[in-house]
Amino acid sequence: WQGTLYSMVVFGATMVVMFWASVFLYTSFYFTYMPQESITWPIHFQYNACEDRPGICTNPEAIISVTDPARGTLLARGQKYRVVVDLEMPESTTNQRLGNEPQPFSSGMFLVSMDMRSHGGESLRQASRSTMLRYKSSLLQTISTMAFAPFFLYGVQEEKQMVTVELFSQYEEDPVTPLSEVYVRLATKHVELYGAQLRIHAVFSGLRYLMYHYPLTAAALGIGICMVFLSAVVIFSWYQFSGSAGKQLGG
Amino acid sequence: WQGTLYSMVVFGATMVVMFWASVFLYTSFYFTYMPQESITWPIHFQYNACEDRPGICTNPEAIISVTDPARGTLLARGQKYRVVVDLEMPESTTNQRLGNEPQPFSSGMFLVSMDMRSHGGESLRQASRSTMLRYKSSLLQTISTMAFAPFFLYGVQEEKQMVTVELFSQYEEDPVTPLSEVYVRLATKHVELYGAQLRIHAVFSGLRYLMYHYPLTAAALGIGICMVFLSAVVIFSWYQFSGSAGKQLGG
Amino acid sequence: WQGTLYSMVVFGATMVVMFWASVFLYTSFYFTYMPQESITWPIHFQYNACEDRPGICTNPEAIISVTDPARGTLLARGQKYRVVVDLEMPESTTNQRLGNEPQPFSSGMFLVSMDMRSHGGESLRQASRSTMLRYKSSLLQTISTMAFAPFFLYGVQEEKQMVTVELFSQYEEDPVTPLSEVYVRLATKHVELYGAQLRIHAVFSGLRYLMYHYPLTAAALGIGICMVFLSAVVIFSWYQFSGSAGKQLGG
Amino acid sequence: WQGTLYSMVVFGATMVVMFWASVFLYTSFYFTYMPQESITWPIHFQYNACEDRPGICTNPEAIISVTDPARGTLLARGQKYRVVVDLEMPESTTNQRLGNEPQPFSSGMFLVSMDMRSHGGESLRQASRSTMLRYKSSLLQTISTMAFAPFFLYGVQEEKQMVTVELFSQYEEDPVTPLSEVYVRLATKHVELYGAQLRIHAVFSGLRYLMYHYPLTAAALGIGICMVFLSAVVIFSWYQFSGSAGKQLGG
């Protein structure tokens, strides 16, 4: 039975090698095929202050370079992206436009415009979306301030809102003219911001959706499929080898 | 009795085949005949901010492309549609026009205009409907805010209203000039919106009404009718076959 | 056993000498290799007062000389730095822009601009970042003042905020044109400052990160490595010596 | 044992004389070597009143002569000085810039300029620093006034602030052109002062730091060192004398 033991050892070793080869194959496939899920850049708005009075006198605008010096574009080919701007806005009187001024009931809405540009500065796609601070009545604000006063006093919470504006829900890059920089503009001079950021999320579909949301299942399946293929290759090679060996023995 | 057994097996198999054929027939009829019940598009309003003061200085307007790149028009021929705009409006002072400003008791009503346009930009049908925020007295608002304060504080509820405006109740497409884009315009500059959407609902009548509102009954009836027709065909074929077979046996 | 005792004494002395030599080597390496973690300069803003009314009529600006008379530049080569400006701002009405003035809802944001200059006054890198006082509603201010009144009255706390603006997150010096002075400018005339300072922080990575954040571990490792090398040198010398000595004895 | 008694008396007398000599030596060294720690001059600002309206129409300025008629310059050679201006400012509406004037949110900051001049009026060093009254919200002022009312009523406290501006932190005099007078200027016409003073503090380092901050230790050490030197001189003289005396006795 030495032959049997020998066969078992060979079989076991082959299985182990095949398993690790499959894991390696799947892992390299995963990192090659899956784009980065989410990329974030800070937006540093630029504007001119007014000459003779407080406030700003041009619309805040910013250009964000979204290329990677090493890899060029950061967006994967054939992948749909969701492009979002987060505005960190204080619930200030300027942002809320309350009070008894000459034009008392001006609308608090403002447009956020985005221009996706190629390397040469050419405009690829444009979008402009309306947004505004979520309204709180003064009574609700009073209640809120009273209720959360300890948190406000110790800086745990703040009187601000994070306003999220979706500019594109299905942005797909044209490989010929890749995205190089993003131009963002707030079409208002009466806004106050603590900060802003640009977020680009990959919207996974099909195989990528499976691999992103069910990573374990996808890994098990992928490794299994790899092993099946490898087994087929091994068994085929084995028969070839044993057949030629039997011929030689029988010859 | 072998012939009897043979007949029963043939009869049962024929019934099963006929049943599935009927189900298939009815299902394909259903999806061919029934248009999509409801289609929704977000409305992204565009406007110009004022130069020298807060607020907006043009009326918000938007153009929504309602065609599908693959199928062309999305509206079924001969089907009546109900076209509706949903406005998500905060119960803000601007929307409510409260307070003691120079023109204190201006009306809170405003018009929502819609222009259905063909591919060439030609206006097909127009409508304009008046709407306004549902009024709440300040006392009711105070009571409401006090009563629902915990929900407001934790963001479960919000001080907003969903205002639904019906623009067309019986819109039927002319097959010669299909609908391509919808132009929506709010005839006011003193409005605040969180968002808006365009909804087109199919208004079913006759058979479609039955099939939409009583799907099980309609399916049973439809499949039954199909089976009756198929049975007729089968029995007719059978007689034809047994007649010619009897002729051959008797010949 | 006198030879053994002699050997032990020699061994012990060698170990002690080697240990202190290693400590000396590591310490000198540490202070040569590690740049200063954080450097701070006060910013003395200059501006012109208005001729005919209170307030200032030019934008506050300052030039900070960041060279050391003895060593020239203070920034280490190949080291990334984070450049930050701290503004000590009172929560005053001017900074908050509240109240019933002609332009009531001007934005409280302003730009802080920085220009890194070489010795010849050439601009190396520029940045300009938006900032503003953190908003506090008047109710929250009232609560805060009431709650902390004893601290305010005895000067333990003050109604001010420390606003930190990050100008560069990854500033790396070009060795050819070293940084000589920093020009800082506030793009607003409606701001009040108690004081300001410029902070430059080294952002450690790799070996420097290890040596800065785990000084004890790094020291133990570094001294250990030094001792291993010194031991190798000593043992090599010893074999050389004993071999030549044995030759001489045997010769 | 008369010789022994004689020796003891001589020894004790020598010790006492030596001790007082050392004290005298150390004291004279102290007052020669240590510059005056702090010198204060009142600043008498000069300005022109407006012709046609209340207020002042030139910037307040003052020249302070900082020389001593007897000793010439007051600053020690090689000593670093900290130069400070104290402004005694009432918390008045003018200083706080509150109220409903045409330009309500002007900045309350102003520059204090200093020009160090030699005897010939030549400018040696200049500096100009921004300062402002510490902000107090009106609520805090109300609370403060209520809380300290009794002290205010009996004149123990006053509604004023002492604003300290550091003009130079490391002023060192050039011995060739000694400092003769200091020119101080407030770059604003909208300020109210009760008074002002110029303070020059010596920033001690090295031996002076020790002698200033640990006077007893330094005195003990200095007197001890003096006594050691004097003892050496006395013992040397004694041996010289007793040697020549022994020679004379033995000769």
Short mmCIF file of N, CA, C and O in Angstrom, two decimals, chain C residues 138-229:
data_model
loop_
_atom_site.label_atom_id
_atom_site.label_comp_id
_atom_site.label_asym_id
_atom_site.label_seq_id
_atom_site.Cartn_x
_atom_site.Cartn_y
_atom_site.Cartn_z
N SER C 138 -28.04 83.37 19.42
CA SER C 138 -28.05 84.31 20.54
C SER C 138 -28.56 83.62 21.81
O SER C 138 -28.09 83.93 22.91
N LEU C 139 -29.49 82.65 21.64
CA LEU C 139 -29.96 81.94 22.83
C LEU C 139 -28.82 81.15 23.44
O LEU C 139 -28.62 81.15 24.66
N LEU C 140 -28.07 80.46 22.60
CA LEU C 140 -26.95 79.67 23.12
C LEU C 140 -25.92 80.57 23.77
O LEU C 140 -25.35 80.23 24.81
N GLN C 141 -25.70 81.76 23.20
CA GLN C 141 -24.75 82.69 23.82
C GLN C 141 -25.23 83.11 25.18
O GLN C 141 -24.44 83.23 26.13
N THR C 142 -26.53 83.39 25.28
CA THR C 142 -27.08 83.78 26.58
C THR C 142 -26.87 82.67 27.59
O THR C 142 -26.38 82.90 28.71
N ILE C 143 -27.24 81.42 27.18
CA ILE C 143 -27.07 80.29 28.10
C ILE C 143 -25.60 80.15 28.50
O ILE C 143 -25.25 79.97 29.67
N SER C 144 -24.75 80.27 27.51
CA SER C 144 -23.32 80.09 27.77
C SER C 144 -22.80 81.16 28.74
O SER C 144 -22.07 80.85 29.68
N THR C 145 -23.22 82.41 28.51
CA THR C 145 -22.76 83.49 29.38
C THR C 145 -23.26 83.30 30.80
O THR C 145 -22.51 83.47 31.78
N MET C 146 -24.53 82.88 30.93
CA MET C 146 -25.08 82.66 32.26
C MET C 146 -24.35 81.51 32.95
O MET C 146 -24.01 81.58 34.14
N ALA C 147 -24.12 80.44 32.21
CA ALA C 147 -23.54 79.25 32.82
C ALA C 147 -22.11 79.48 33.27
O ALA C 147 -21.68 79.00 34.31
N PHE C 148 -21.35 80.21 32.45
CA PHE C 148 -19.93 80.38 32.75
C PHE C 148 -19.62 81.75 33.34
O PHE C 148 -18.45 82.16 33.38
N ALA C 149 -20.68 82.50 33.80
CA ALA C 149 -20.47 83.86 34.26
C ALA C 149 -19.35 83.97 35.29
O ALA C 149 -18.49 84.86 35.17
N PRO C 150 -19.29 83.11 36.31
CA PRO C 150 -18.21 83.28 37.30
C PRO C 150 -16.83 83.20 36.66
O PRO C 150 -15.93 83.97 37.01
N PHE C 151 -16.67 82.30 35.71
CA PHE C 151 -15.36 82.17 35.06
C PHE C 151 -15.05 83.42 34.23
O PHE C 151 -13.92 83.89 34.21
N PHE C 152 -16.10 83.94 33.55
CA PHE C 152 -15.90 85.15 32.76
C PHE C 152 -15.53 86.33 33.67
O PHE C 152 -14.63 87.11 33.37
N LEU C 153 -16.26 86.45 34.81
CA LEU C 153 -16.04 87.60 35.68
C LEU C 153 -14.62 87.61 36.24
O LEU C 153 -14.02 88.66 36.40
N TYR C 154 -14.08 86.45 36.56
CA TYR C 154 -12.73 86.41 37.13
C TYR C 154 -11.66 86.15 36.09
O TYR C 154 -10.53 85.84 36.41
N GLY C 155 -12.06 86.27 34.81
CA GLY C 155 -11.04 86.23 33.77
C GLY C 155 -10.45 84.86 33.51
O GLY C 155 -9.45 84.74 32.81
N VAL C 156 -11.07 83.80 34.08
CA VAL C 156 -10.55 82.45 33.80
C VAL C 156 -10.86 82.06 32.36
O VAL C 156 -10.02 81.50 31.66
N GLN C 157 -12.09 82.36 31.93
CA GLN C 157 -12.46 82.15 30.55
C GLN C 157 -12.71 83.49 29.89
O GLN C 157 -12.82 84.51 30.57
N GLU C 158 -12.82 83.47 28.57
CA GLU C 158 -13.10 84.69 27.86
C GLU C 158 -14.05 84.38 26.72
O GLU C 158 -14.08 83.25 26.22
N GLU C 159 -14.81 85.38 26.27
CA GLU C 159 -15.72 85.20 25.13
C GLU C 159 -14.94 85.30 23.83
O GLU C 159 -15.03 86.27 23.10
N LYS C 160 -14.15 84.30 23.57
CA LYS C 160 -13.35 84.30 22.35
C LYS C 160 -13.28 82.88 21.79
O LYS C 160 -13.66 81.92 22.46
N GLN C 161 -12.85 82.78 20.58
CA GLN C 161 -12.67 81.48 19.94
C GLN C 161 -11.28 81.43 19.34
O GLN C 161 -10.76 82.45 18.87
N MET C 162 -10.69 80.26 19.34
CA MET C 162 -9.43 80.05 18.66
C MET C 162 -9.75 79.38 17.33
O MET C 162 -10.15 78.22 17.30
N VAL C 163 -9.62 80.14 16.26
CA VAL C 163 -9.96 79.63 14.92
C VAL C 163 -8.66 79.17 14.25
O VAL C 163 -7.73 79.95 14.10
N THR C 164 -8.63 77.90 13.91
CA THR C 164 -7.43 77.31 13.32
C THR C 164 -7.67 77.06 11.83
O THR C 164 -8.64 76.44 11.46
N VAL C 165 -6.78 77.59 11.00
CA VAL C 165 -6.91 77.45 9.56
C VAL C 165 -5.70 76.68 9.05
O VAL C 165 -4.56 77.09 9.29
N GLU C 166 -5.95 75.58 8.36
CA GLU C 166 -4.84 74.82 7.79
C GLU C 166 -4.58 75.33 6.39
O GLU C 166 -5.45 75.24 5.52
N LEU C 167 -3.39 75.88 6.16
CA LEU C 167 -3.07 76.42 4.84
C LEU C 167 -2.45 75.37 3.94
O LEU C 167 -2.80 75.25 2.76
N PHE C 168 -1.52 74.61 4.46
CA PHE C 168 -0.91 73.52 3.70
C PHE C 168 -0.95 72.28 4.58
O PHE C 168 -0.65 72.34 5.76
N SER C 169 -1.32 71.17 3.99
CA SER C 169 -1.29 69.93 4.76
C SER C 169 -0.04 69.12 4.46
O SER C 169 0.34 68.25 5.24
N GLN C 170 0.60 69.40 3.34
CA GLN C 170 1.75 68.60 2.93
C GLN C 170 2.79 69.51 2.30
O GLN C 170 3.10 69.39 1.12
N TYR C 171 3.32 70.47 3.08
CA TYR C 171 4.30 71.37 2.52
C TYR C 171 5.68 70.74 2.59
O TYR C 171 6.15 70.36 3.66
N GLU C 172 6.33 70.64 1.43
CA GLU C 172 7.69 70.08 1.41
C GLU C 172 8.60 71.10 0.76
O GLU C 172 8.28 71.66 -0.28
N GLU C 173 9.73 71.32 1.39
CA GLU C 173 10.61 72.37 0.92
C GLU C 173 11.45 71.88 -0.24
O GLU C 173 11.92 70.75 -0.27
N ASP C 174 11.63 72.78 -1.20
CA ASP C 174 12.57 72.54 -2.30
C ASP C 174 13.94 73.00 -1.82
O ASP C 174 14.12 74.17 -1.50
N PRO C 175 14.95 72.09 -1.74
CA PRO C 175 16.23 72.49 -1.15
C PRO C 175 16.92 73.61 -1.92
O PRO C 175 17.74 74.33 -1.37
N VAL C 176 16.59 73.77 -3.21
CA VAL C 176 17.26 74.80 -4.01
C VAL C 176 16.82 76.20 -3.58
O VAL C 176 17.64 77.10 -3.43
N THR C 177 15.54 76.37 -3.38
CA THR C 177 15.02 77.67 -2.95
C THR C 177 14.36 77.52 -1.59
O THR C 177 13.16 77.28 -1.50
N PRO C 178 15.13 77.60 -0.50
CA PRO C 178 14.54 77.37 0.82
C PRO C 178 13.60 78.49 1.21
O PRO C 178 13.74 79.63 0.76
N LEU C 179 12.68 78.13 2.07
CA LEU C 179 11.69 79.08 2.58
C LEU C 179 12.37 80.12 3.45
O LEU C 179 13.18 79.80 4.31
N SER C 180 12.07 81.37 3.20
CA SER C 180 12.70 82.42 4.00
C SER C 180 11.68 83.21 4.81
O SER C 180 11.89 83.48 5.97
N GLU C 181 10.57 83.60 4.19
CA GLU C 181 9.57 84.35 4.94
C GLU C 181 8.18 83.96 4.48
O GLU C 181 7.99 83.49 3.36
N VAL C 182 7.25 84.17 5.37
CA VAL C 182 5.86 83.80 5.11
C VAL C 182 5.03 85.07 5.16
O VAL C 182 5.14 85.85 6.12
N TYR C 183 4.25 85.28 4.11
CA TYR C 183 3.37 86.44 4.04
C TYR C 183 1.94 85.97 4.30
O TYR C 183 1.46 85.05 3.63
N VAL C 184 1.30 86.56 5.29
CA VAL C 184 -0.06 86.17 5.65
C VAL C 184 -0.96 87.38 5.47
O VAL C 184 -0.58 88.50 5.83
N ARG C 185 -2.15 87.16 4.94
CA ARG C 185 -3.07 88.25 4.66
C ARG C 185 -4.49 87.80 4.97
O ARG C 185 -4.89 86.69 4.59
N LEU C 186 -5.24 88.65 5.67
CA LEU C 186 -6.66 88.38 5.91
C LEU C 186 -7.45 89.21 4.91
O LEU C 186 -7.32 90.44 4.90
N ALA C 187 -8.23 88.58 4.07
CA ALA C 187 -8.94 89.30 3.01
C ALA C 187 -10.26 89.87 3.52
O ALA C 187 -11.31 89.60 2.96
N THR C 188 -10.21 90.64 4.57
CA THR C 188 -11.39 91.30 5.08
C THR C 188 -10.95 92.47 5.93
O THR C 188 -9.86 92.46 6.50
N LYS C 189 -11.77 93.49 5.99
CA LYS C 189 -11.48 94.63 6.85
C LYS C 189 -12.39 94.63 8.06
O LYS C 189 -12.29 95.52 8.90
N HIS C 190 -13.26 93.67 8.16
CA HIS C 190 -14.26 93.67 9.22
C HIS C 190 -14.02 92.49 10.14
O HIS C 190 -14.86 91.61 10.27
N VAL C 191 -12.85 92.47 10.74
CA VAL C 191 -12.48 91.35 11.58
C VAL C 191 -11.78 91.93 12.80
O VAL C 191 -11.18 93.01 12.74
N GLU C 192 -11.92 91.25 13.92
CA GLU C 192 -11.21 91.67 15.12
C GLU C 192 -10.40 90.50 15.64
O GLU C 192 -10.90 89.37 15.74
N LEU C 193 -9.16 90.76 15.93
CA LEU C 193 -8.26 89.71 16.40
C LEU C 193 -7.59 90.15 17.70
O LEU C 193 -7.19 91.29 17.83
N TYR C 194 -7.49 89.23 18.65
CA TYR C 194 -6.63 89.51 19.80
C TYR C 194 -5.17 89.22 19.43
O TYR C 194 -4.26 89.91 19.87
N GLY C 195 -4.97 88.18 18.66
CA GLY C 195 -3.62 87.80 18.30
C GLY C 195 -3.66 86.68 17.29
O GLY C 195 -4.73 86.16 16.96
N ALA C 196 -2.51 86.30 16.79
CA ALA C 196 -2.44 85.23 15.80
C ALA C 196 -1.07 84.61 15.87
O ALA C 196 -0.10 85.24 16.32
N GLN C 197 -1.01 83.35 15.48
CA GLN C 197 0.30 82.72 15.42
C GLN C 197 0.35 81.76 14.23
O GLN C 197 -0.66 81.26 13.76
N LEU C 198 1.57 81.57 13.77
CA LEU C 198 1.85 80.65 12.68
C LEU C 198 2.50 79.41 13.28
O LEU C 198 3.46 79.52 14.05
N ARG C 199 1.93 78.25 12.95
CA ARG C 199 2.50 76.99 13.46
C ARG C 199 2.90 76.12 12.29
O ARG C 199 2.14 75.97 11.33
N ILE C 200 4.08 75.54 12.34
CA ILE C 200 4.51 74.58 11.33
C ILE C 200 4.81 73.27 12.04
O ILE C 200 5.65 73.22 12.95
N HIS C 201 4.06 72.24 11.67
CA HIS C 201 4.21 70.93 12.30
C HIS C 201 4.84 69.96 11.32
O HIS C 201 4.40 69.89 10.16
N ALA C 202 5.80 69.20 11.77
CA ALA C 202 6.34 68.13 10.94
C ALA C 202 5.37 66.96 10.93
O ALA C 202 4.86 66.56 11.98
N VAL C 203 5.05 66.46 9.74
CA VAL C 203 4.19 65.28 9.62
C VAL C 203 5.14 64.10 9.41
O VAL C 203 5.67 63.90 8.33
N PHE C 204 5.33 63.34 10.46
CA PHE C 204 6.31 62.27 10.40
C PHE C 204 5.74 61.06 9.68
O PHE C 204 4.57 60.73 9.81
N SER C 205 6.60 60.41 8.92
CA SER C 205 6.18 59.17 8.28
C SER C 205 7.37 58.23 8.31
O SER C 205 8.51 58.64 8.48
N GLY C 206 7.10 56.94 8.18
CA GLY C 206 8.15 55.92 8.13
C GLY C 206 8.93 55.86 9.42
O GLY C 206 8.37 55.82 10.52
N LEU C 207 10.25 55.89 9.29
CA LEU C 207 11.14 55.73 10.45
C LEU C 207 10.93 56.87 11.45
O LEU C 207 10.89 56.66 12.66
N ARG C 208 10.73 58.09 10.90
CA ARG C 208 10.54 59.22 11.80
C ARG C 208 9.25 59.07 12.61
O ARG C 208 9.20 59.43 13.78
N TYR C 209 8.19 58.57 11.97
CA TYR C 209 6.94 58.33 12.69
C TYR C 209 7.18 57.40 13.87
O TYR C 209 6.75 57.66 14.99
N LEU C 210 7.91 56.30 13.60
CA LEU C 210 8.22 55.32 14.63
C LEU C 210 9.02 55.96 15.75
O LEU C 210 8.70 55.80 16.94
N MET C 211 10.07 56.72 15.37
CA MET C 211 10.94 57.30 16.38
C MET C 211 10.23 58.37 17.19
O MET C 211 10.57 58.60 18.35
N TYR C 212 9.23 59.05 16.57
CA TYR C 212 8.54 60.11 17.31
C TYR C 212 7.46 59.55 18.23
O TYR C 212 7.33 59.98 19.38
N HIS C 213 6.67 58.59 17.71
CA HIS C 213 5.52 58.14 18.49
C HIS C 213 5.84 56.97 19.41
O HIS C 213 5.10 56.72 20.35
N TYR C 214 6.90 56.21 19.12
CA TYR C 214 7.30 55.11 20.01
C TYR C 214 8.75 55.30 20.38
O TYR C 214 9.61 54.51 19.97
N PRO C 215 9.07 56.37 21.14
CA PRO C 215 10.49 56.68 21.37
C PRO C 215 11.22 55.57 22.11
O PRO C 215 12.37 55.27 21.78
N LEU C 216 10.57 54.93 23.10
CA LEU C 216 11.26 53.92 23.89
C LEU C 216 11.58 52.70 23.04
O LEU C 216 12.71 52.21 23.03
N THR C 217 10.56 52.20 22.33
CA THR C 217 10.76 51.04 21.46
C THR C 217 11.85 51.33 20.45
O THR C 217 12.77 50.51 20.24
N ALA C 218 11.76 52.52 19.81
CA ALA C 218 12.74 52.87 18.79
C ALA C 218 14.13 52.95 19.40
O ALA C 218 15.11 52.49 18.80
N ALA C 219 14.21 53.53 20.61
CA ALA C 219 15.52 53.64 21.26
C ALA C 219 16.08 52.25 21.55
O ALA C 219 17.25 51.96 21.28
N ALA C 220 15.25 51.35 22.12
CA ALA C 220 15.71 49.99 22.43
C ALA C 220 16.19 49.31 21.16
O ALA C 220 17.29 48.71 21.13
N LEU C 221 15.41 49.43 20.09
CA LEU C 221 15.79 48.80 18.82
C LEU C 221 17.10 49.39 18.29
O LEU C 221 18.02 48.65 17.92
N GLY C 222 17.16 50.72 18.28
CA GLY C 222 18.34 51.39 17.72
C GLY C 222 19.60 51.04 18.50
O GLY C 222 20.64 50.71 17.92
N ILE C 223 19.49 51.07 19.84
CA ILE C 223 20.66 50.75 20.66
C ILE C 223 21.04 49.29 20.46
O ILE C 223 22.22 48.94 20.35
N GLY C 224 20.01 48.42 20.38
CA GLY C 224 20.28 47.00 20.14
C GLY C 224 21.05 46.79 18.83
O GLY C 224 22.06 46.08 18.79
N ILE C 225 20.58 47.46 17.77
CA ILE C 225 21.24 47.29 16.47
C ILE C 225 22.68 47.80 16.53
O ILE C 225 23.62 47.14 16.05
N CYS C 226 22.87 48.94 17.19
CA CYS C 226 24.22 49.46 17.35
C CYS C 226 25.11 48.45 18.07
O CYS C 226 26.25 48.19 17.67
N MET C 227 24.56 47.85 19.17
CA MET C 227 25.37 46.90 19.95
C MET C 227 25.72 45.68 19.11
O MET C 227 26.84 45.15 19.21
N VAL C 228 24.80 45.20 18.31
CA VAL C 228 25.07 44.03 17.46
C VAL C 228 26.25 44.35 16.53
O VAL C 228 27.20 43.57 16.41
N PHE C 229 26.18 45.54 15.92
CA PHE C 229 27.26 45.91 15.00
C PHE C 229 28.59 46.03 15.74
O PHE C 229 29.62 45.51 15.30
#
